[in-house]
Coordinates of C-alpha atoms and ligand atoms in Angstrom, one line a residue:
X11 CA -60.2 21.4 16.3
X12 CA -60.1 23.1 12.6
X13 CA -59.5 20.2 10.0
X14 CA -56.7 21.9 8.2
X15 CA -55.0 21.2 4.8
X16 CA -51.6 20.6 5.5
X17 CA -48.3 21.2 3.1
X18 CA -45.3 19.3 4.3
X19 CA -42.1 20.2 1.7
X20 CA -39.9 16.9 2.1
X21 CA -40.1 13.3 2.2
X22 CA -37.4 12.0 4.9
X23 CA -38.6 10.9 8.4
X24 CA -39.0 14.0 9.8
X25 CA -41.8 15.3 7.0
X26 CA -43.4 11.6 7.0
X27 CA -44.1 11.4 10.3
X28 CA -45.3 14.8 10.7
X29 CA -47.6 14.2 7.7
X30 CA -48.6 11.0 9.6
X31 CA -49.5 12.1 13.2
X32 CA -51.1 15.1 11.4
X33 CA -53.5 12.8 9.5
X34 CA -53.8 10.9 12.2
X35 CA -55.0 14.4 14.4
X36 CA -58.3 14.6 11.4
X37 CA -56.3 17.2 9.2
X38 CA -55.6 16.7 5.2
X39 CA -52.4 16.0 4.1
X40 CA -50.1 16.7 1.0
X41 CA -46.4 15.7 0.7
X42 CA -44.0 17.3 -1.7
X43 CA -40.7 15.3 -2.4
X44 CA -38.2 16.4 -5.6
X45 CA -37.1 12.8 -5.5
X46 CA -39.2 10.1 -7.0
X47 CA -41.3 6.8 -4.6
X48 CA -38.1 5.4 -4.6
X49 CA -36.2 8.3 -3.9
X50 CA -32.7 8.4 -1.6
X51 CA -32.4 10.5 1.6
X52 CA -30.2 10.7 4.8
X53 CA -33.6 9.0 6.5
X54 CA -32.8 5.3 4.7
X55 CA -29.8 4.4 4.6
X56 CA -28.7 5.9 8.7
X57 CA -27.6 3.3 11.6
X58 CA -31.6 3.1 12.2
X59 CA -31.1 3.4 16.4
X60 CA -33.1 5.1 19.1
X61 CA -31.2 6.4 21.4
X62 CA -32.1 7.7 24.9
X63 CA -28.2 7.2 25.5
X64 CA -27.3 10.0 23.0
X65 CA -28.8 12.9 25.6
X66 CA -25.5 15.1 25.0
X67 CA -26.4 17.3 22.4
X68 CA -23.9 17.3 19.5
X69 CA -22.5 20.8 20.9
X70 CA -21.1 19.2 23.8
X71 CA -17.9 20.3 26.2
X72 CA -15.1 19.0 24.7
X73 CA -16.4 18.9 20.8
X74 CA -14.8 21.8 19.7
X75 CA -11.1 20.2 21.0
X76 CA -11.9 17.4 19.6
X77 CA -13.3 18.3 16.1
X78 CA -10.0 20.5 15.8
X79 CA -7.7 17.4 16.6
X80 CA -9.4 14.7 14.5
X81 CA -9.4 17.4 11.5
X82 CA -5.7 16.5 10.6
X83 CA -6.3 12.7 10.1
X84 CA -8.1 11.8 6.5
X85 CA -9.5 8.4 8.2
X86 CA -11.0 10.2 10.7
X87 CA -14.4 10.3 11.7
X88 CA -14.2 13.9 11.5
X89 CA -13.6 16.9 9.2
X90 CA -14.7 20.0 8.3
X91 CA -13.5 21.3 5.3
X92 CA -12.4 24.7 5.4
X93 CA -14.1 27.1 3.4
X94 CA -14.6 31.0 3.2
X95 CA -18.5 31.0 3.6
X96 CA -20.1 33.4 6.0
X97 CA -22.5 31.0 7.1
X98 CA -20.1 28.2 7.9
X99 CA -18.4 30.6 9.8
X100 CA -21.4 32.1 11.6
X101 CA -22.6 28.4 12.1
X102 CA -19.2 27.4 13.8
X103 CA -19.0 30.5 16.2
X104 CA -22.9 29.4 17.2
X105 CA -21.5 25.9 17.8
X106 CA -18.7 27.0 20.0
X107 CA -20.6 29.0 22.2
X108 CA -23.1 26.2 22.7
X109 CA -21.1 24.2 23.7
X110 CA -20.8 24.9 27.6
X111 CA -21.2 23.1 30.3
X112 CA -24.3 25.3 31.4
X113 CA -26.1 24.9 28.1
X114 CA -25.9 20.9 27.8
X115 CA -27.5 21.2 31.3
X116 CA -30.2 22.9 30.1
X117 CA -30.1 21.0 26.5
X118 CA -29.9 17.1 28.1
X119 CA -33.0 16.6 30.4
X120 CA -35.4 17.9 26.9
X121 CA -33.1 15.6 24.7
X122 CA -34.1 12.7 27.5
X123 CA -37.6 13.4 27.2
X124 CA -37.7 14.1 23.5
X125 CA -35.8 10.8 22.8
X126 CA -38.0 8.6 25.1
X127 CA -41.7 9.9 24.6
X128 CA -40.1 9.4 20.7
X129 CA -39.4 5.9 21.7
X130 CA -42.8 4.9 23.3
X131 CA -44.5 5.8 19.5
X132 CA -41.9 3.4 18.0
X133 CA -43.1 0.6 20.2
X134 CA -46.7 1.9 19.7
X135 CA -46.1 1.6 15.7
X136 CA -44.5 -1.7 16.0
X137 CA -47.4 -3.1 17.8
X138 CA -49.9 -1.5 15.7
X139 CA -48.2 -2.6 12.7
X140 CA -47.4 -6.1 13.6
X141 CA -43.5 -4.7 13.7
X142 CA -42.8 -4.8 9.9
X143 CA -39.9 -2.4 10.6
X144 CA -37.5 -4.7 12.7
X145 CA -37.7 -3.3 15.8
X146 CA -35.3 -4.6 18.4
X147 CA -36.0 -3.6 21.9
X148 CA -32.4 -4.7 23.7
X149 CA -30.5 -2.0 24.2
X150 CA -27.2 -1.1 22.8
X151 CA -23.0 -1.1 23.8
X152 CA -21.1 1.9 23.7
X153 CA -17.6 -0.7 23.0
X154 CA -14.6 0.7 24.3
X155 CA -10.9 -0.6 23.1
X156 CA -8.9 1.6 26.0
X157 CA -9.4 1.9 29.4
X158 CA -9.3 5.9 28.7
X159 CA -12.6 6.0 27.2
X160 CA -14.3 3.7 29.2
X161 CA -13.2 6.0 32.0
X162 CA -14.9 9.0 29.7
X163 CA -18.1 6.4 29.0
X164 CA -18.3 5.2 32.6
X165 CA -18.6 9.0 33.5
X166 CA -21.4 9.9 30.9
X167 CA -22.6 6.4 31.8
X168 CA -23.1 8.0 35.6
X169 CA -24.5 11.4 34.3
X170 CA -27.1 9.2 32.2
X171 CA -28.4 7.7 35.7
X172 CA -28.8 10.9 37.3
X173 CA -30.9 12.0 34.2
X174 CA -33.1 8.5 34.8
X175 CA -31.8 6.8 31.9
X176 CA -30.4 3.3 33.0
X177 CA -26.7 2.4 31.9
X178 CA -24.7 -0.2 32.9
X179 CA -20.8 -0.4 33.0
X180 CA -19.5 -3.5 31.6
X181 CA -16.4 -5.8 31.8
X182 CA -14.8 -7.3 28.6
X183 CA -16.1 -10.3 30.3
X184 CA -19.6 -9.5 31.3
X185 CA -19.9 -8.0 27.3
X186 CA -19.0 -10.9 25.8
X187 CA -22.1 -12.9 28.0
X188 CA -24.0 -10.8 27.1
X189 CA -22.9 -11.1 23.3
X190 CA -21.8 -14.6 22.9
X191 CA -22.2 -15.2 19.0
X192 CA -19.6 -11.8 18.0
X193 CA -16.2 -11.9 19.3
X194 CA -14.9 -8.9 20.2
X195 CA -11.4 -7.0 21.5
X196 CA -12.4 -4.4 23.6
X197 CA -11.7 -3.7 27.5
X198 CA -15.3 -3.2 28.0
X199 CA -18.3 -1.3 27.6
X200 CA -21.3 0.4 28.9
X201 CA -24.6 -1.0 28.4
X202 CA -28.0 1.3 27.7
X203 CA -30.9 -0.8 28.0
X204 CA -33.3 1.5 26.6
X205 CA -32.0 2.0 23.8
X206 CA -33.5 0.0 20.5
X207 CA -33.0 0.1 16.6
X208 CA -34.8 -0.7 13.7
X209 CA -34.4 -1.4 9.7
X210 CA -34.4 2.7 8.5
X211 CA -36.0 1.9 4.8
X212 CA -38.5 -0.4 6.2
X213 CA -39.6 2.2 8.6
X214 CA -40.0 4.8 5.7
X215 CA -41.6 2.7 3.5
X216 CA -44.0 1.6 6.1
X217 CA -44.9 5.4 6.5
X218 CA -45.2 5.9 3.1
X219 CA -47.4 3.1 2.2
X220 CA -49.9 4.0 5.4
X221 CA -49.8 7.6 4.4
X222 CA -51.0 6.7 0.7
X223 CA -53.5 4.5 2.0
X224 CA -55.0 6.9 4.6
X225 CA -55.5 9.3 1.5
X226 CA -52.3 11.7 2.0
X227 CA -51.4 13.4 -1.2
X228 CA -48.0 12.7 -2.8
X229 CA -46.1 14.9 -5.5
X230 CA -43.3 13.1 -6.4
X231 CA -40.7 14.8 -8.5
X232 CA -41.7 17.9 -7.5
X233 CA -39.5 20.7 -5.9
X234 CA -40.0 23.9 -3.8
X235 CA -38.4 26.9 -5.2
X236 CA -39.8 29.7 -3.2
X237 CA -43.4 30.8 -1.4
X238 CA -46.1 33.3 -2.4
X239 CA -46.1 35.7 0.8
X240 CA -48.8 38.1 1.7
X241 CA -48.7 40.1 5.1
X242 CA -48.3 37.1 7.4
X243 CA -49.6 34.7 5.5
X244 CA -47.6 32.3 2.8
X245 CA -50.5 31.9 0.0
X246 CA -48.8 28.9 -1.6
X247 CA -45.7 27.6 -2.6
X248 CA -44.0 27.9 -5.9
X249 CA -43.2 24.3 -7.0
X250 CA -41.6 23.1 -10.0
X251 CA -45.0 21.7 -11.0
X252 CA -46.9 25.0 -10.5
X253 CA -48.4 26.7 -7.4
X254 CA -49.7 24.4 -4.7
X255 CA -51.9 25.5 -2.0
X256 CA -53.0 24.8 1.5
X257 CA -53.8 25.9 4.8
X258 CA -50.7 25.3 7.0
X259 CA -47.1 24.8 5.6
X260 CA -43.7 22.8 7.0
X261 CA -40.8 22.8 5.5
X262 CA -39.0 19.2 6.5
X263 CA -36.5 19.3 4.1
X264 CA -34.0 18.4 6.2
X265 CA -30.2 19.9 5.4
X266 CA -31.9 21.9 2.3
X267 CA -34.1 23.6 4.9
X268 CA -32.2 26.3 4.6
X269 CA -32.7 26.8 0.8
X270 CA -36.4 26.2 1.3
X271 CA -36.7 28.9 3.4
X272 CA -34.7 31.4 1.0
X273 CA -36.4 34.5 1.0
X274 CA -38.4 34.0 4.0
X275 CA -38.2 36.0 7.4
X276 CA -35.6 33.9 9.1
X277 CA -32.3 32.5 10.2
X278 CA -31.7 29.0 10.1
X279 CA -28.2 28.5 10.6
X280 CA -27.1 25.0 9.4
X281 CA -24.4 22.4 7.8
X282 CA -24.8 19.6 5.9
X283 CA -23.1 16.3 8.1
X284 CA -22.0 13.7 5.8
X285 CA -21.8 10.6 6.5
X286 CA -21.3 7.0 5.3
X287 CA -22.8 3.8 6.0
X288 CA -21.8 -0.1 4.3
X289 CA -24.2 -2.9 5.0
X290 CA -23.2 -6.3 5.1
X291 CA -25.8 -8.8 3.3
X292 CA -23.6 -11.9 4.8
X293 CA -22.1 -11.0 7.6
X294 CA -19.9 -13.3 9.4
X295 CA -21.5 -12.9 12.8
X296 CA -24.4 -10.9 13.8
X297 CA -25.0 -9.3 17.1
X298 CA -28.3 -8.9 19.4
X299 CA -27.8 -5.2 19.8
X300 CA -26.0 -2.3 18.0
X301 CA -23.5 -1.0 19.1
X302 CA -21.3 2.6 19.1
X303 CA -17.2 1.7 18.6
X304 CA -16.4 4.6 21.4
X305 CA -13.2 5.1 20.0
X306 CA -13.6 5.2 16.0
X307 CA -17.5 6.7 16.2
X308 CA -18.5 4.1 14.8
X309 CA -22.5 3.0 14.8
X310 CA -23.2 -0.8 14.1
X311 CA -26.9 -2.0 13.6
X312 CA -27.7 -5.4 13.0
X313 CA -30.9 -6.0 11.6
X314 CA -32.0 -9.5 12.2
X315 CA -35.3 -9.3 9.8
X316 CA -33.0 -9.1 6.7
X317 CA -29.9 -11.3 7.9
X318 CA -27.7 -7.9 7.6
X319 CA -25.1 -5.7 9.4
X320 CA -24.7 -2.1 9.0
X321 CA -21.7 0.0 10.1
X322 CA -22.2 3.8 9.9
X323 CA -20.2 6.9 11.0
X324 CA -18.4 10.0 9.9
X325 CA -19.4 13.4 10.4
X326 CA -17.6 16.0 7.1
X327 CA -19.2 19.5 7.2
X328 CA -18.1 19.9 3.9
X329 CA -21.5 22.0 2.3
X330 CA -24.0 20.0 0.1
X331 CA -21.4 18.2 -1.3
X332 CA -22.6 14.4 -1.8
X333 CA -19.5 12.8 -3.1
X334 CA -17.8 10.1 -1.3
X335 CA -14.5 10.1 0.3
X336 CA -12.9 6.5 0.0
X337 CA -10.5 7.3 3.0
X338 CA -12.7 8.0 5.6
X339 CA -15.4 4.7 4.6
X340 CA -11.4 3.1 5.0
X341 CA -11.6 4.5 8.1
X342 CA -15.0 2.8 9.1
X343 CA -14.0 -0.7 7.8
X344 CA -10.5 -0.5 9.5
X345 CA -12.8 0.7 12.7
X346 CA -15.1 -2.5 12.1
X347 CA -12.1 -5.1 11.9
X348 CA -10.4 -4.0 14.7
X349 CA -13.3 -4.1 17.5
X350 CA -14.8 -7.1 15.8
X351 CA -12.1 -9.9 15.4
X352 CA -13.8 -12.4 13.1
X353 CA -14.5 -9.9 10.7
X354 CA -11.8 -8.7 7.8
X355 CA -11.4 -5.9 5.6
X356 CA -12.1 -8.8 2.6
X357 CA -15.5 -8.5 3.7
X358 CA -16.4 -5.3 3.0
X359 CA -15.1 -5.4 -1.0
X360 CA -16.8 -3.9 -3.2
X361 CA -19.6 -3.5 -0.7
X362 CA -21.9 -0.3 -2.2
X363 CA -21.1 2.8 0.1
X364 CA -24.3 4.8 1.2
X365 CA -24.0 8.1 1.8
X366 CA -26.4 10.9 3.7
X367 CA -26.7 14.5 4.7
X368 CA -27.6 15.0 8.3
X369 CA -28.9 18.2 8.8
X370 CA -26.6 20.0 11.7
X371 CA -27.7 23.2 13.7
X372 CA -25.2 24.9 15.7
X373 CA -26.7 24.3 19.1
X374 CA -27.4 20.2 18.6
X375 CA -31.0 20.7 18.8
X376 CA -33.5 20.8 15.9
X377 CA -36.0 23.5 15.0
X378 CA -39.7 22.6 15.5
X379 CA -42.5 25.1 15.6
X380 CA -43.8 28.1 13.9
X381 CA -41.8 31.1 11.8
X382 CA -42.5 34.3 14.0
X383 CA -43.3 36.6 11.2
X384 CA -46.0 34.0 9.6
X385 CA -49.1 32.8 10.5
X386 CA -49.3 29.4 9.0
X387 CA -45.7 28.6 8.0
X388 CA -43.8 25.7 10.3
X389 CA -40.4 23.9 10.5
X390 CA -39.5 20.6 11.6
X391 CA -35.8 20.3 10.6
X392 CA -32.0 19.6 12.0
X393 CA -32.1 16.9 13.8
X394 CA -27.9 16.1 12.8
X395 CA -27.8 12.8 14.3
X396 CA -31.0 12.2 15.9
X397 CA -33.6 12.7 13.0
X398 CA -34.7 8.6 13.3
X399 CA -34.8 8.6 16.6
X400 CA -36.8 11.7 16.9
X401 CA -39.2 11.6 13.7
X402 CA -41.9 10.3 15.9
X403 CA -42.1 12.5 19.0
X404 CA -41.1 15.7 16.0
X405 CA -44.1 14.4 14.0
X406 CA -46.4 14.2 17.0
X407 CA -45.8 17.5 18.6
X408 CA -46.1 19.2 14.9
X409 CA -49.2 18.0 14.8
X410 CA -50.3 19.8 18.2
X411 CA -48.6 23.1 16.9
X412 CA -50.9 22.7 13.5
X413 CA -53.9 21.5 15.1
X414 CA -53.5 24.8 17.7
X415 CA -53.0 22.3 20.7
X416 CA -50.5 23.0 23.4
X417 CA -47.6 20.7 22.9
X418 CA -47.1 17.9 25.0
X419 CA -43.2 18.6 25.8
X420 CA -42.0 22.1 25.9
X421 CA -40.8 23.2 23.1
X422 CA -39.2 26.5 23.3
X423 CA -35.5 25.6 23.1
X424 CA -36.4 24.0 19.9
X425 CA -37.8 27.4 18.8
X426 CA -36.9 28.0 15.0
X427 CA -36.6 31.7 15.2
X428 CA -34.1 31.4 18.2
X429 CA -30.9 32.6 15.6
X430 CA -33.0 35.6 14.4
Ligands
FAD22 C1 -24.3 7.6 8.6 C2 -25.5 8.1 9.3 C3 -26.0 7.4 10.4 C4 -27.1 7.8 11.1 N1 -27.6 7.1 12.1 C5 -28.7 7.5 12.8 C6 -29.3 6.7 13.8 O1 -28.8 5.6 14.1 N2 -30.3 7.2 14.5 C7 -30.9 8.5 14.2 O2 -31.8 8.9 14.9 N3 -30.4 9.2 13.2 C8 -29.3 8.8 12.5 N4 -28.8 9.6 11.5 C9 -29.4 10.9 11.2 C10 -30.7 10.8 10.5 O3 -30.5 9.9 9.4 C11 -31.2 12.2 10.0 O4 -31.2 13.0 11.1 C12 -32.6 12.1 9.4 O5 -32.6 11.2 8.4 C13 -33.0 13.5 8.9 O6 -34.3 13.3 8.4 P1 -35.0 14.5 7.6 O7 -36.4 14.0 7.2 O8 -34.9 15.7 8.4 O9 -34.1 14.8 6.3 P2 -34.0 13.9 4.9 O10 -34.1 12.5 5.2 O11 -32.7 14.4 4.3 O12 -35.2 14.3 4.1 C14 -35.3 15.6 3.5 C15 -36.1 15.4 2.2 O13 -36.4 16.7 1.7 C16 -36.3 16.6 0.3 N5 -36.1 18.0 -0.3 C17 -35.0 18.7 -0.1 N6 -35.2 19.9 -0.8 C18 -36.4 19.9 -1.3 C19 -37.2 20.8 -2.1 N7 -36.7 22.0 -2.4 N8 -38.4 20.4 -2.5 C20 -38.9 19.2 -2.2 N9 -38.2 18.3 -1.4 C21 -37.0 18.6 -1.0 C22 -35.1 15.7 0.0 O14 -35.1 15.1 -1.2 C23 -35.3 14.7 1.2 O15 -36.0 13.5 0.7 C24 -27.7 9.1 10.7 C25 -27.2 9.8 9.6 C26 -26.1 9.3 8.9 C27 -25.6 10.1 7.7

């Protein structure tokens, strides 16, 4: 193998651990971020779980009818906010024909494999780094309040055993022994063994303090606003500091991936998912393992290194808009109280609210791999709600693509030039 000097564009999970596995694979490494060391992204402040039980893709059966119904409801967990934009258009007709039974068939068994080779490297890391990201290796409960969706659970619950992923159905009984220091009001639950989370900022700063050490190359403060092209090959890329060049580019940028890639040969159809989270530094009662509130979307991490509870959700396509809407966090904490009974909305006052971008394709599967028309120009973006779970596995098989090796999962339905 060529030792190659790498350009990733993007600081979040997905760029770090690319940068990370591609050091690791001998090759040079320099990471452009706009934001500063201690800059924000949808990569810190997420639910921090790995989940083999999330092997639906996001354009499931079913989504669209939902999506349409919780639009009306300002507490919901879901909106998107109508707007005449041509690509949120175009992105919405790509998610409703994705979203067919015949296509999660083909979509789930890659999203299984994807999701557990990425949770082997977590327990890899953790061992190699004596676990300094909270890793917690117990599973997690999909909680239901009515018997109707743990009917809908039970069902995915048996579509996840064909697969080879392990889930359990529970009784309101058999969840509380398995959770006796939380009280809880639900009818039951089902119960994913495999599944594991982690402290998201701890994880991130863990990369980016191994990175600096292993000699990778920061620019901090330091945007992309457009690539020096000639034939197929990008000569450099136009920075906000100057011109910046390198052997092999990947833009990791996340929802901006798009913009990135303005003025490049490609379609990357994409929105922006907002979404909240609230962490409790005191919180009355901690559980072993996080949790999904079926009902309310609802993700809850708690994250036993630091003593805190985090509740997470929403999903608002509403554009690169970062602003905060105080009814649907109401929703979350309203969400919280009712599942978990010791817990009130007192609690949560004047709690900071944390907000991200998760960036969505159309088809619920990311893009990883090369551009078509270049030669050395990559993306590893649009994960939606996966990107923690998968930075690892996205990282690793970027660094096969760049180092010329045949990846070790197939990646062609994760082809970036698949929308043109
Ligand atoms: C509430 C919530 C809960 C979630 N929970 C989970 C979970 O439990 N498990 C899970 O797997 N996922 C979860 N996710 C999703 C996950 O957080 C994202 O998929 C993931 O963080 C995306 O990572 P990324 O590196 O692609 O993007 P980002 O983290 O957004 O990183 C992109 C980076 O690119 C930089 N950038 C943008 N434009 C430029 C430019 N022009 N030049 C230079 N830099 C640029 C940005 O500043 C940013 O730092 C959750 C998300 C939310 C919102």
């Amino acid at each position: 193998m060529v030792a190659k000097t790498i350009l990733i564009v993007g600081g979040g999970v997905v760029g770090l651990c690319t940068a990370y596995y591609a050091l690791r694979a001998g090759h040079r490494v320099i990471i452009l971020e706009r934001g500063g060391p201690d800059h924000d992204s949808c990569s810190l402040g997420n639910a921090g779980m790995i989940v083999p039980s999330h092997f639906a893709p996001l354009a499931a059966p079913g989504m669209v009818s939902y999506g349409l119904r919780a639009m009306w409801n300002p507490e919901s967990p879901f909106y998107i906010r109508p707007r005449l934009s041509r690509e949120l258009v175009d992105w919405g007709w790509k998610f409703i024909r994705s979203a067919t039974p015949a296509k999660a068939a083909q979509t789930e068994p890659l999203l299984r494999d994807l999701s557990l080779a990425s949770r082997q490297c977590f327990a890899d890391l953790a061992r190699e780094w004596g676990n300094d990201f909270g890793l917690v290796q117990k599973g997690s409960l999909m909680l239901c309040k009515t018997e109707h969706a743990l009917r809908d659970e039970a069902a995915l619950a048996e579509r996840a055993n064909r697969l080879g992923i392990p889930a359990h159905v529970l009784t309101a009984g058999q969840v509380a022994r398995l959770e006796p220091n939380v009280a809880m009001d639900v009818v039951g639950a089902v119960y994913f063994p495999q599944d594991c989370h982690l402290i998201p900022q701890r994880f991130v700063a863990g990369l980016t303090r191994r990175l600096q050490a292993e000699g990778a190359q920061f620019f901090w403060h330091t945007e992309v606003r457009g690539w020096c092209i000639r034939g197929r090959r990008v000569e450099c890329a136009c920075t906000s500091d100057g011109e910046l060049e390198a052997d092999e580019y990947v833009i990791a940028g996340g929802a901006w991936a798009p913009q990135i890639a303005r003025g490049l040969k490609v379609r990357l159809p994409m929105q922006a998912g907002k979404g909240y989270s609230i962490t409790l530094a005191q919180p009355r009662q901690l559980p072993e393992m996080c949790a999904i509130l079926v009902e309310a979307r609802v993700a809850v991490t708690p994250m036993p290194l630091d003593g805190v509870l985090r509740f997470g959700g929403t999903m608002e396509i509403t554009g690169l808009d970062e602003s905060i809407s105080p009814a649907r966090v109401r929703g979350i904490v309203k969400a919280a109280c009712a599942y978990y009974s010791a817990f009130s909305e007192e609690d949560f006052r004047d709690r900071p609210v944390w907000r991200g971008l998760r960036p969505v394709s159309p088809d619920g599967l990311p893009y990883v791999g090369r551009l078509r028309h270049y030669d050395n120009l990559s993306i590893a973006a649009g994960h939606a709600m996966l990107g923690l779970s998968l930075g690892p596995i996205t990282g690793r098989l970027m660094a096969q693509v760049l180092s010329g090796a045949r990846p070790e999962i197939d990646i062609g339905l994760l082809d970036p030039n698949r929308f043109g």
